[in-house]
PDB file of C-alpha atoms in Angstrom:
ATOM      1  CA  MET W  14     104.120  96.659 148.006  1.00 43.00           C
ATOM      2  CA  ASP W  15     107.047  95.264 145.903  1.00 46.00           C
ATOM      3  CA  GLY W  16     104.678  94.548 142.979  1.00 53.00           C
ATOM      4  CA  ASN W  17     103.098  98.038 142.856  1.00 77.00           C
ATOM      5  CA  GLU W  18     103.948 100.641 140.028  1.00 92.00           C
ATOM      6  CA  VAL W  19     106.397 103.223 140.811  1.00 94.00           C
ATOM      7  CA  VAL W  20     104.535 106.586 140.834  1.00 94.00           C
ATOM      8  CA  ILE W  21     107.359 108.962 141.561  1.00 95.00           C
ATOM      9  CA  SER W  22     110.790 108.430 140.233  1.00 96.00           C
ATOM     10  CA  MET W  23     113.606 110.751 141.229  1.00 97.00           C
ATOM     11  CA  LYS W  24     117.080 109.788 139.831  1.00 97.00           C
ATOM     12  CA  GLN W  25     120.402 111.830 140.930  1.00 97.00           C
ATOM     13  CA  LEU W  26     118.296 115.119 141.369  1.00 96.00           C
ATOM     14  CA  SER W  27     120.113 118.189 142.087  1.00 95.00           C
ATOM     15  CA  LYS W  28     118.931 121.897 143.091  1.00 95.00           C
ATOM     16  CA  VAL W  29     121.026 124.999 143.251  1.00 94.00           C
ATOM     17  CA  PHE W  30     119.718 128.144 144.541  1.00 91.00           C
ATOM     18  CA  THR W  31     121.273 131.524 143.962  1.00 86.00           C
ATOM     19  CA  LYS W  32     121.261 134.040 146.911  1.00 80.00           C
ATOM     20  CA  ASP W  33     123.061 137.182 147.104  1.00 78.00           C
ATOM     21  CA  ARG W  34     125.154 136.043 144.218  1.00 79.00           C
ATOM     22  CA  ARG W  35     126.058 132.812 146.239  1.00 85.00           C
ATOM     23  CA  GLN W  36     125.036 129.531 144.901  1.00 87.00           C
ATOM     24  CA  ILE W  37     123.537 127.156 147.527  1.00 88.00           C
ATOM     25  CA  LYS W  38     123.347 123.658 146.750  1.00 91.00           C
ATOM     26  CA  ALA W  39     120.108 122.316 148.223  1.00 92.00           C
ATOM     27  CA  LEU W  40     119.950 118.792 146.768  1.00 95.00           C
ATOM     28  CA  GLU W  41     122.843 116.503 145.070  1.00 95.00           C
ATOM     29  CA  GLY W  42     122.490 113.203 143.986  1.00 95.00           C
ATOM     30  CA  PHE W  43     118.827 112.483 145.374  1.00 97.00           C
ATOM     31  CA  ASP W  44     117.760 109.089 144.426  1.00 97.00           C
ATOM     32  CA  LEU W  45     113.988 107.778 145.395  1.00 97.00           C
ATOM     33  CA  ASP W  46     111.305 105.620 143.873  1.00 97.00           C
ATOM     34  CA  VAL W  47     107.702 105.981 145.595  1.00 97.00           C
ATOM     35  CA  LYS W  48     105.359 103.165 144.834  1.00 96.00           C
ATOM     36  CA  GLU W  49     101.524 103.418 144.247  1.00 95.00           C
ATOM     37  CA  GLY W  50      99.613 103.357 147.496  1.00 95.00           C
ATOM     38  CA  GLU W  51     102.921 103.874 149.765  1.00 97.00           C
ATOM     39  CA  PHE W  52     103.176 106.288 152.462  1.00 98.00           C
ATOM     40  CA  VAL W  53     106.547 107.666 152.769  1.00 98.00           C
ATOM     41  CA  CYS W  54     108.164 110.197 155.087  1.00 98.00           C
ATOM     42  CA  LEU W  55     110.980 112.741 154.669  1.00 97.00           C
ATOM     43  CA  LEU W  56     113.005 113.233 157.601  1.00 95.00           C
ATOM     44  CA  GLY W  57     116.500 115.243 157.801  1.00 91.00           C
ATOM     45  CA  PRO W  58     117.873 118.558 159.308  1.00 88.00           C
ATOM     46  CA  SER W  59     116.698 121.848 158.618  1.00 85.00           C
ATOM     47  CA  GLY W  60     117.571 123.035 155.176  1.00 85.00           C
ATOM     48  CA  CYS W  61     118.376 119.617 153.972  1.00 89.00           C
ATOM     49  CA  GLY W  62     115.922 120.024 151.044  1.00 92.00           C
ATOM     50  CA  LYS W  63     112.751 118.226 152.056  1.00 94.00           C
ATOM     51  CA  THR W  64     110.401 120.893 150.899  1.00 94.00           C
ATOM     52  CA  THR W  65     112.340 121.397 147.728  1.00 95.00           C
ATOM     53  CA  ILE W  66     111.837 117.916 146.952  1.00 96.00           C
ATOM     54  CA  LEU W  67     108.006 118.170 147.328  1.00 94.00           C
ATOM     55  CA  ARG W  68     108.026 121.474 145.500  1.00 93.00           C
ATOM     56  CA  ILE W  69     109.984 119.748 142.655  1.00 94.00           C
ATOM     57  CA  VAL W  70     107.656 116.931 142.497  1.00 94.00           C
ATOM     58  CA  ALA W  71     104.497 119.482 142.429  1.00 91.00           C
ATOM     59  CA  GLY W  72     106.172 121.276 139.497  1.00 89.00           C
ATOM     60  CA  LEU W  73     106.557 124.395 141.772  1.00 90.00           C
ATOM     61  CA  GLU W  74     110.314 124.041 141.261  1.00 91.00           C
ATOM     62  CA  THR W  75     112.552 122.891 138.585  1.00 92.00           C
ATOM     63  CA  ALA W  76     115.514 120.504 139.289  1.00 94.00           C
ATOM     64  CA  THR W  77     118.982 121.808 138.492  1.00 94.00           C
ATOM     65  CA  GLY W  78     120.152 118.316 137.435  1.00 95.00           C
ATOM     66  CA  GLY W  79     118.894 114.758 137.435  1.00 96.00           C
ATOM     67  CA  ASP W  80     115.633 113.177 136.388  1.00 95.00           C
ATOM     68  CA  ILE W  81     112.218 112.921 137.675  1.00 95.00           C
ATOM     69  CA  THR W  82     108.719 111.431 136.643  1.00 93.00           C
ATOM     70  CA  VAL W  83     105.520 111.608 138.199  1.00 92.00           C
ATOM     71  CA  ARG W  84     103.317 108.769 136.835  1.00 87.00           C
ATOM     72  CA  GLY W  85     105.728 108.494 133.905  1.00 86.00           C
ATOM     73  CA  ASN W  86     105.473 112.188 133.056  1.00 86.00           C
ATOM     74  CA  LYS W  87     107.615 115.226 133.910  1.00 86.00           C
ATOM     75  CA  PRO W  88     106.173 117.254 136.726  1.00 83.00           C
ATOM     76  CA  GLY W  89     105.323 120.201 134.778  1.00 73.00           C
ATOM     77  CA  VAL W  90     102.886 118.250 132.572  1.00 64.00           C
ATOM     78  CA  ALA W  91     101.659 115.856 135.255  1.00 54.00           C
ATOM     79  CA  GLY W  92      98.211 117.596 135.547  1.00 58.00           C
ATOM     80  CA  GLN W  93      96.215 116.341 138.155  1.00 59.00           C
ATOM     81  CA  ALA W  94      98.392 113.807 139.398  1.00 75.00           C
ATOM     82  CA  ARG W  95      99.269 115.804 142.493  1.00 87.00           C
ATOM     83  CA  GLY W  96      97.667 117.533 145.377  1.00 91.00           C
ATOM     84  CA  MET W  97      99.403 119.480 148.070  1.00 91.00           C
ATOM     85  CA  VAL W  98      98.645 120.190 151.688  1.00 92.00           C
ATOM     86  CA  PHE W  99     100.963 122.901 153.551  1.00 84.00           C
ATOM     87  CA  GLN W 100     101.628 123.582 157.170  1.00 80.00           C
ATOM     88  CA  GLU W 101      99.755 127.071 156.869  1.00 79.00           C
ATOM     89  CA  PHE W 102      96.084 126.381 156.318  1.00 76.00           C
ATOM     90  CA  ALA W 103      95.816 128.769 153.435  1.00 82.00           C
ATOM     91  CA  LEU W 104      92.047 128.879 153.362  1.00 92.00           C
ATOM     92  CA  PHE W 105      89.975 131.627 151.863  1.00 94.00           C
ATOM     93  CA  PRO W 106      88.428 133.245 155.019  1.00 94.00           C
ATOM     94  CA  TRP W 107      85.387 134.591 153.038  1.00 96.00           C
ATOM     95  CA  ARG W 108      84.427 131.160 151.789  1.00 96.00           C
ATOM     96  CA  THR W 109      82.665 128.508 153.740  1.00 96.00           C
ATOM     97  CA  VAL W 110      84.097 124.968 154.313  1.00 96.00           C
ATOM     98  CA  ARG W 111      82.258 123.732 151.365  1.00 96.00           C
ATOM     99  CA  LYS W 112      83.417 126.537 149.168  1.00 96.00           C
ATOM    100  CA  ASN W 113      86.869 126.032 150.103  1.00 96.00           C
ATOM    101  CA  ILE W 114      86.762 122.480 149.199  1.00 96.00           C
ATOM    102  CA  GLU W 115      85.250 123.304 145.829  1.00 95.00           C
ATOM    103  CA  PHE W 116      87.666 125.949 144.903  1.00 93.00           C
ATOM    104  CA  GLY W 117      89.599 123.800 142.576  1.00 89.00           C
ATOM    105  CA  LEU W 118      86.493 122.362 141.055  1.00 92.00           C
ATOM    106  CA  GLU W 119      85.173 125.877 140.264  1.00 92.00           C
ATOM    107  CA  ILE W 120      88.151 126.619 138.408  1.00 89.00           C
ATOM    108  CA  LYS W 121      87.840 123.662 136.411  1.00 88.00           C
ATOM    109  CA  GLY W 122      84.262 124.542 135.389  1.00 91.00           C
ATOM    110  CA  VAL W 123      82.777 121.302 137.221  1.00 92.00           C
ATOM    111  CA  PRO W 124      79.073 121.772 136.978  1.00 94.00           C
ATOM    112  CA  GLU W 125      77.346 122.862 140.115  1.00 94.00           C
ATOM    113  CA  ALA W 126      75.381 119.560 140.847  1.00 94.00           C
ATOM    114  CA  GLU W 127      78.550 117.279 140.407  1.00 95.00           C
ATOM    115  CA  MET W 128      80.592 119.787 142.406  1.00 94.00           C
ATOM    116  CA  GLN W 129      78.235 119.612 145.386  1.00 94.00           C
ATOM    117  CA  LYS W 130      78.166 115.783 145.346  1.00 95.00           C
ATOM    118  CA  MET W 131      81.824 115.882 145.331  1.00 94.00           C
ATOM    119  CA  SER W 132      82.196 118.243 148.264  1.00 95.00           C
ATOM    120  CA  SER W 133      79.528 116.414 150.200  1.00 96.00           C
ATOM    121  CA  GLN W 134      81.493 113.199 149.858  1.00 95.00           C
ATOM    122  CA  LEU W 135      84.738 115.001 150.987  1.00 96.00           C
ATOM    123  CA  VAL W 136      83.132 116.506 153.702  1.00 96.00           C
ATOM    124  CA  ASP W 137      81.931 113.196 155.065  1.00 95.00           C
ATOM    125  CA  LEU W 138      85.511 111.505 154.535  1.00 95.00           C
ATOM    126  CA  VAL W 139      87.366 114.265 156.525  1.00 95.00           C
ATOM    127  CA  GLY W 140      84.710 114.229 159.369  1.00 93.00           C
ATOM    128  CA  LEU W 141      83.226 117.534 158.959  1.00 95.00           C
ATOM    129  CA  LYS W 142      79.666 116.776 158.580  1.00 94.00           C
ATOM    130  CA  GLY W 143      77.402 119.639 159.831  1.00 95.00           C
ATOM    131  CA  PHE W 144      80.246 122.140 159.436  1.00 96.00           C
ATOM    132  CA  GLU W 145      79.889 122.729 155.720  1.00 94.00           C
ATOM    133  CA  ASN W 146      78.655 126.233 155.926  1.00 96.00           C
ATOM    134  CA  ALA W 147      81.203 127.406 158.625  1.00 97.00           C
ATOM    135  CA  HIS W 148      83.986 129.915 157.899  1.00 96.00           C
ATOM    136  CA  PRO W 149      87.454 129.361 158.767  1.00 95.00           C
ATOM    137  CA  LYS W 150      87.405 131.785 161.807  1.00 95.00           C
ATOM    138  CA  GLU W 151      84.805 129.414 163.119  1.00 96.00           C
ATOM    139  CA  LEU W 152      86.936 126.286 162.955  1.00 95.00           C
ATOM    140  CA  SER W 153      89.782 124.778 165.104  1.00 93.00           C
ATOM    141  CA  GLY W 154      93.255 124.255 163.753  1.00 91.00           C
ATOM    142  CA  GLY W 155      92.649 120.582 163.260  1.00 93.00           C
ATOM    143  CA  MET W 156      89.372 121.267 161.284  1.00 95.00           C
ATOM    144  CA  LYS W 157      91.031 123.787 159.276  1.00 94.00           C
ATOM    145  CA  GLN W 158      93.631 121.206 158.225  1.00 93.00           C
ATOM    146  CA  ARG W 159      90.778 118.729 157.441  1.00 94.00           C
ATOM    147  CA  VAL W 160      89.392 121.197 155.034  1.00 95.00           C
ATOM    148  CA  GLY W 161      92.964 121.626 153.490  1.00 93.00           C
ATOM    149  CA  ILE W 162      93.251 117.827 153.031  1.00 95.00           C
ATOM    150  CA  ALA W 163      89.686 117.694 151.336  1.00 95.00           C
ATOM    151  CA  ARG W 164      90.555 120.629 149.013  1.00 94.00           C
ATOM    152  CA  ALA W 165      93.409 118.826 148.093  1.00 93.00           C
ATOM    153  CA  LEU W 166      91.580 115.606 147.327  1.00 94.00           C
ATOM    154  CA  ALA W 167      88.779 117.265 145.548  1.00 93.00           C
ATOM    155  CA  ASN W 168      90.689 117.023 142.194  1.00 88.00           C
ATOM    156  CA  ASN W 169      91.286 113.220 142.783  1.00 90.00           C
ATOM    157  CA  PRO W 170      95.150 113.503 142.768  1.00 91.00           C
ATOM    158  CA  LYS W 171      96.928 110.244 142.497  1.00 89.00           C
ATOM    159  CA  VAL W 172      99.692 111.599 144.852  1.00 94.00           C
ATOM    160  CA  LEU W 173      99.490 113.657 147.863  1.00 96.00           C
ATOM    161  CA  LEU W 174     102.339 115.882 148.910  1.00 96.00           C
ATOM    162  CA  MET W 175     102.238 117.042 152.625  1.00 96.00           C
ATOM    163  CA  ASP W 176     104.759 119.564 154.012  1.00 95.00           C
ATOM    164  CA  GLU W 177     104.634 119.494 157.873  1.00 94.00           C
ATOM    165  CA  PRO W 178     100.790 119.861 157.727  1.00 93.00           C
ATOM    166  CA  PHE W 179     100.367 119.173 161.359  1.00 93.00           C
ATOM    167  CA  GLY W 180     103.539 121.072 162.510  1.00 90.00           C
ATOM    168  CA  SER W 181     101.213 124.122 163.895  1.00 87.00           C
ATOM    169  CA  LEU W 182      98.884 121.952 165.877  1.00 91.00           C
ATOM    170  CA  ASP W 183      99.071 121.168 169.632  1.00 92.00           C
ATOM    171  CA  ALA W 184     100.226 117.618 170.574  1.00 92.00           C
ATOM    172  CA  GLN W 185      96.779 116.350 171.327  1.00 94.00           C
ATOM    173  CA  THR W 186      95.284 117.477 168.094  1.00 93.00           C
ATOM    174  CA  ARG W 187      98.371 116.446 166.088  1.00 94.00           C
ATOM    175  CA  ASN W 188      98.102 113.083 167.248  1.00 95.00           C
ATOM    176  CA  LEU W 189      94.316 112.920 166.270  1.00 94.00           C
ATOM    177  CA  MET W 190      95.066 114.255 162.919  1.00 95.00           C
ATOM    178  CA  GLN W 191      97.742 111.499 162.347  1.00 96.00           C
ATOM    179  CA  LYS W 192      95.073 108.732 162.929  1.00 96.00           C
ATOM    180  CA  GLU W 193      92.644 110.693 160.576  1.00 95.00           C
ATOM    181  CA  LEU W 194      95.194 111.035 157.970  1.00 96.00           C
ATOM    182  CA  LEU W 195      95.723 107.147 158.081  1.00 97.00           C
ATOM    183  CA  ARG W 196      92.124 106.506 157.985  1.00 95.00           C
ATOM    184  CA  ILE W 197      91.577 108.823 154.819  1.00 95.00           C
ATOM    185  CA  TRP W 198      94.739 107.327 153.355  1.00 96.00           C
ATOM    186  CA  ALA W 199      93.134 103.584 153.840  1.00 95.00           C
ATOM    187  CA  ALA W 200      89.991 104.847 152.230  1.00 94.00           C
ATOM    188  CA  THR W 201      91.493 106.384 149.230  1.00 93.00           C
ATOM    189  CA  ASN W 202      94.574 104.476 148.494  1.00 92.00           C
ATOM    190  CA  LYS W 203      96.534 107.753 147.722  1.00 94.00           C
ATOM    191  CA  THR W 204     100.254 107.742 147.372  1.00 96.00           C
ATOM    192  CA  ILE W 205     101.606 110.173 149.963  1.00 97.00           C
ATOM    193  CA  LEU W 206     104.973 111.847 150.277  1.00 97.00           C
ATOM    194  CA  PHE W 207     105.087 113.622 153.469  1.00 98.00           C
ATOM    195  CA  VAL W 208     107.706 115.966 155.116  1.00 97.00           C
ATOM    196  CA  THR W 209     107.934 116.027 158.916  1.00 95.00           C
ATOM    197  CA  HIS W 210     110.444 117.073 161.482  1.00 92.00           C
ATOM    198  CA  SER W 211     109.096 114.491 163.973  1.00 95.00           C
ATOM    199  CA  VAL W 212     110.452 111.314 164.492  1.00 96.00           C
ATOM    200  CA  ASP W 213     107.655 110.080 166.274  1.00 97.00           C
ATOM    201  CA  GLU W 214     105.154 111.177 163.607  1.00 97.00           C
ATOM    202  CA  ALA W 215     107.260 109.464 160.785  1.00 97.00           C
ATOM    203  CA  VAL W 216     107.281 106.146 162.701  1.00 98.00           C
ATOM    204  CA  PHE W 217     103.561 106.348 163.437  1.00 98.00           C
ATOM    205  CA  LEU W 218     102.737 107.013 159.612  1.00 98.00           C
ATOM    206  CA  ALA W 219     105.098 105.742 157.325  1.00 98.00           C
ATOM    207  CA  ASP W 220     105.556 102.522 155.125  1.00 98.00           C
ATOM    208  CA  ARG W 221     109.339 103.837 154.814  1.00 98.00           C
ATOM    209  CA  ILE W 222     111.031 106.665 156.254  1.00 98.00           C
ATOM    210  CA  VAL W 223     113.860 108.405 154.035  1.00 97.00           C
ATOM    211  CA  ILE W 224     116.551 109.999 156.320  1.00 96.00           C
ATOM    212  CA  MET W 225     118.299 112.566 154.538  1.00 95.00           C
ATOM    213  CA  THR W 226     121.687 114.053 154.900  1.00 93.00           C
ATOM    214  CA  ALA W 227     122.772 117.500 155.916  1.00 89.00           C
ATOM    215  CA  ARG W 228     122.742 119.994 152.814  1.00 88.00           C
ATOM    216  CA  PRO W 229     123.332 119.385 150.134  1.00 91.00           C
ATOM    217  CA  GLY W 230     120.455 116.634 150.673  1.00 92.00           C
ATOM    218  CA  LYS W 231     120.662 113.253 149.632  1.00 94.00           C
ATOM    219  CA  VAL W 232     119.417 109.938 150.817  1.00 96.00           C
ATOM    220  CA  ARG W 233     121.474 108.712 153.894  1.00 94.00           C
ATOM    221  CA  GLU W 234     119.173 105.709 154.996  1.00 94.00           C
ATOM    222  CA  ILE W 235     115.601 104.331 154.048  1.00 97.00           C
ATOM    223  CA  ILE W 236     114.151 102.554 157.084  1.00 96.00           C
ATOM    224  CA  GLU W 237     111.253 100.133 156.470  1.00 96.00           C
ATOM    225  CA  VAL W 238     108.684 100.563 159.227  1.00 97.00           C
ATOM    226  CA  ASP W 239     107.280  96.966 159.270  1.00 95.00           C
ATOM    227  CA  LEU W 240     104.857  97.452 162.298  1.00 97.00           C
ATOM    228  CA  PRO W 241     101.078  96.567 161.908  1.00 95.00           C
ATOM    229  CA  ARG W 242      98.534  99.420 162.171  1.00 94.00           C
ATOM    230  CA  PRO W 243      97.196 100.899 164.320  1.00 93.00           C
ATOM    231  CA  ARG W 244     100.727 101.456 165.809  1.00 96.00           C
ATOM    232  CA  ASP W 245     101.211 101.735 169.437  1.00 96.00           C
ATOM    233  CA  ARG W 246     103.792 104.442 170.453  1.00 96.00           C
ATOM    234  CA  THR W 247     104.445 102.830 173.821  1.00 96.00           C
ATOM    235  CA  SER W 248     105.458  99.226 172.255  1.00 97.00           C
ATOM    236  CA  GLN W 249     108.991  98.084 172.279  1.00 97.00           C
ATOM    237  CA  GLU W 250     108.794  97.386 168.356  1.00 97.00           C
ATOM    238  CA  PHE W 251     107.850 101.162 167.868  1.00 98.00           C
ATOM    239  CA  ILE W 252     110.425 102.418 170.350  1.00 97.00           C
ATOM    240  CA  LYS W 253     113.006 100.315 168.621  1.00 97.00           C
ATOM    241  CA  VAL W 254     112.392 101.693 165.373  1.00 97.00           C
ATOM    242  CA  ARG W 255     112.072 105.266 166.957  1.00 97.00           C
ATOM    243  CA  GLY W 256     115.623 104.714 168.120  1.00 96.00           C
ATOM    244  CA  LYS W 257     117.127 103.668 165.182  1.00 95.00           C
ATOM    245  CA  VAL W 258     115.767 106.601 163.386  1.00 96.00           C
ATOM    246  CA  LEU W 259     117.094 108.816 165.891  1.00 95.00           C
ATOM    247  CA  THR W 260     120.469 107.433 165.856  1.00 92.00           C
ATOM    248  CA  GLU W 261     120.732 108.048 162.054  1.00 91.00           C
ATOM    249  CA  LEU W 262     119.388 111.605 162.430  1.00 91.00           C
ATOM    250  CA  ASP W 263     121.849 112.649 165.301  1.00 88.00           C
ATOM    251  CA  GLU W 264     124.764 112.403 162.949  1.00 83.00           C
ATOM    252  CA  GLU W 265     123.335 114.434 160.198  1.00 83.00           C
ATOM    253  CA  PHE W 266     122.213 116.999 162.781  1.00 80.00           C
ATOM    254  CA  GLU W 267     125.770 117.163 164.164  1.00 79.00           C
ATOM    255  CA  LYS W 268     127.113 117.551 160.391  1.00 74.00           C
ATOM    256  CA  ALA W 269     124.335 120.445 159.882  1.00 71.00           C
ATOM    257  CA  ARG W 270     125.505 122.133 163.021  1.00 74.00           C
ATOM    258  CA  ALA W 271     129.267 121.955 162.102  1.00 73.00           C
ATOM    259  CA  LYS W 272     128.258 123.594 158.648  1.00 68.00           C
ATOM    260  CA  GLU W 273     126.513 126.311 160.375  1.00 67.00           C
ATOM    261  CA  LEU W 274     129.311 127.051 162.751  1.00 65.00           C
ATOM    262  CA  SER W 275     132.436 126.863 160.282  1.00 59.00           C
ATOM    263  CA  PRO W 276     133.403 130.051 158.394  1.00 52.00           C
ATOM    264  CA  GLU W 277     132.461 129.949 154.554  1.00 49.00           C
TER     265      GLU W 277
END
């Protein structure tokens, strides 16, 4: 992907939160470029700023320092460049699958016929044909997350931001959804920035894994996952990459634990 355009550029990002009159440094000197069509996973100890990075890219948070652009624009003016999928399904319980997917299109004032055509295409893409008129209470966890992905894709974002989207699913459903996400990614060629706590998930999904330091978060290591897809979790090559990631993470987990135990 070396010839591809840089879609997300982050240079020396910092973020400081104020809590109970104390300043908490979430990010410091975070550097990362994400290229068009790339699948990048962020991994690191709890509290290292993974979700904060997504929220800054989405324009939901403002960086305290540094520079960030999304497709050449500041996040606040990047328009439809980004879609976001959260761990919580966040579906409207009174709306059907189709109507949940169409919500953003309604807000934009897309004509009804065009909106239905787009939602039908997305229903097919995420494998929910036949469930268009079902309500969230009638869906499994995996199906709900498919709706969430379809809703994020409805505005045709160039960048898909995913914050532990499969974290609440059981192991079998999670593995299935990982495969489904790769199928959707291949079909749409979106750029994906994906937060996870699962090393296995990151190695299975990512082109590159960004390992972050304990807070304040910055890049410790970037590991290229040069394995053909579909990936075999039991192969020696997969296990080798997984072991390398775990080794890097273990040191940061120990640092994070030491910070938690030390008096301030």
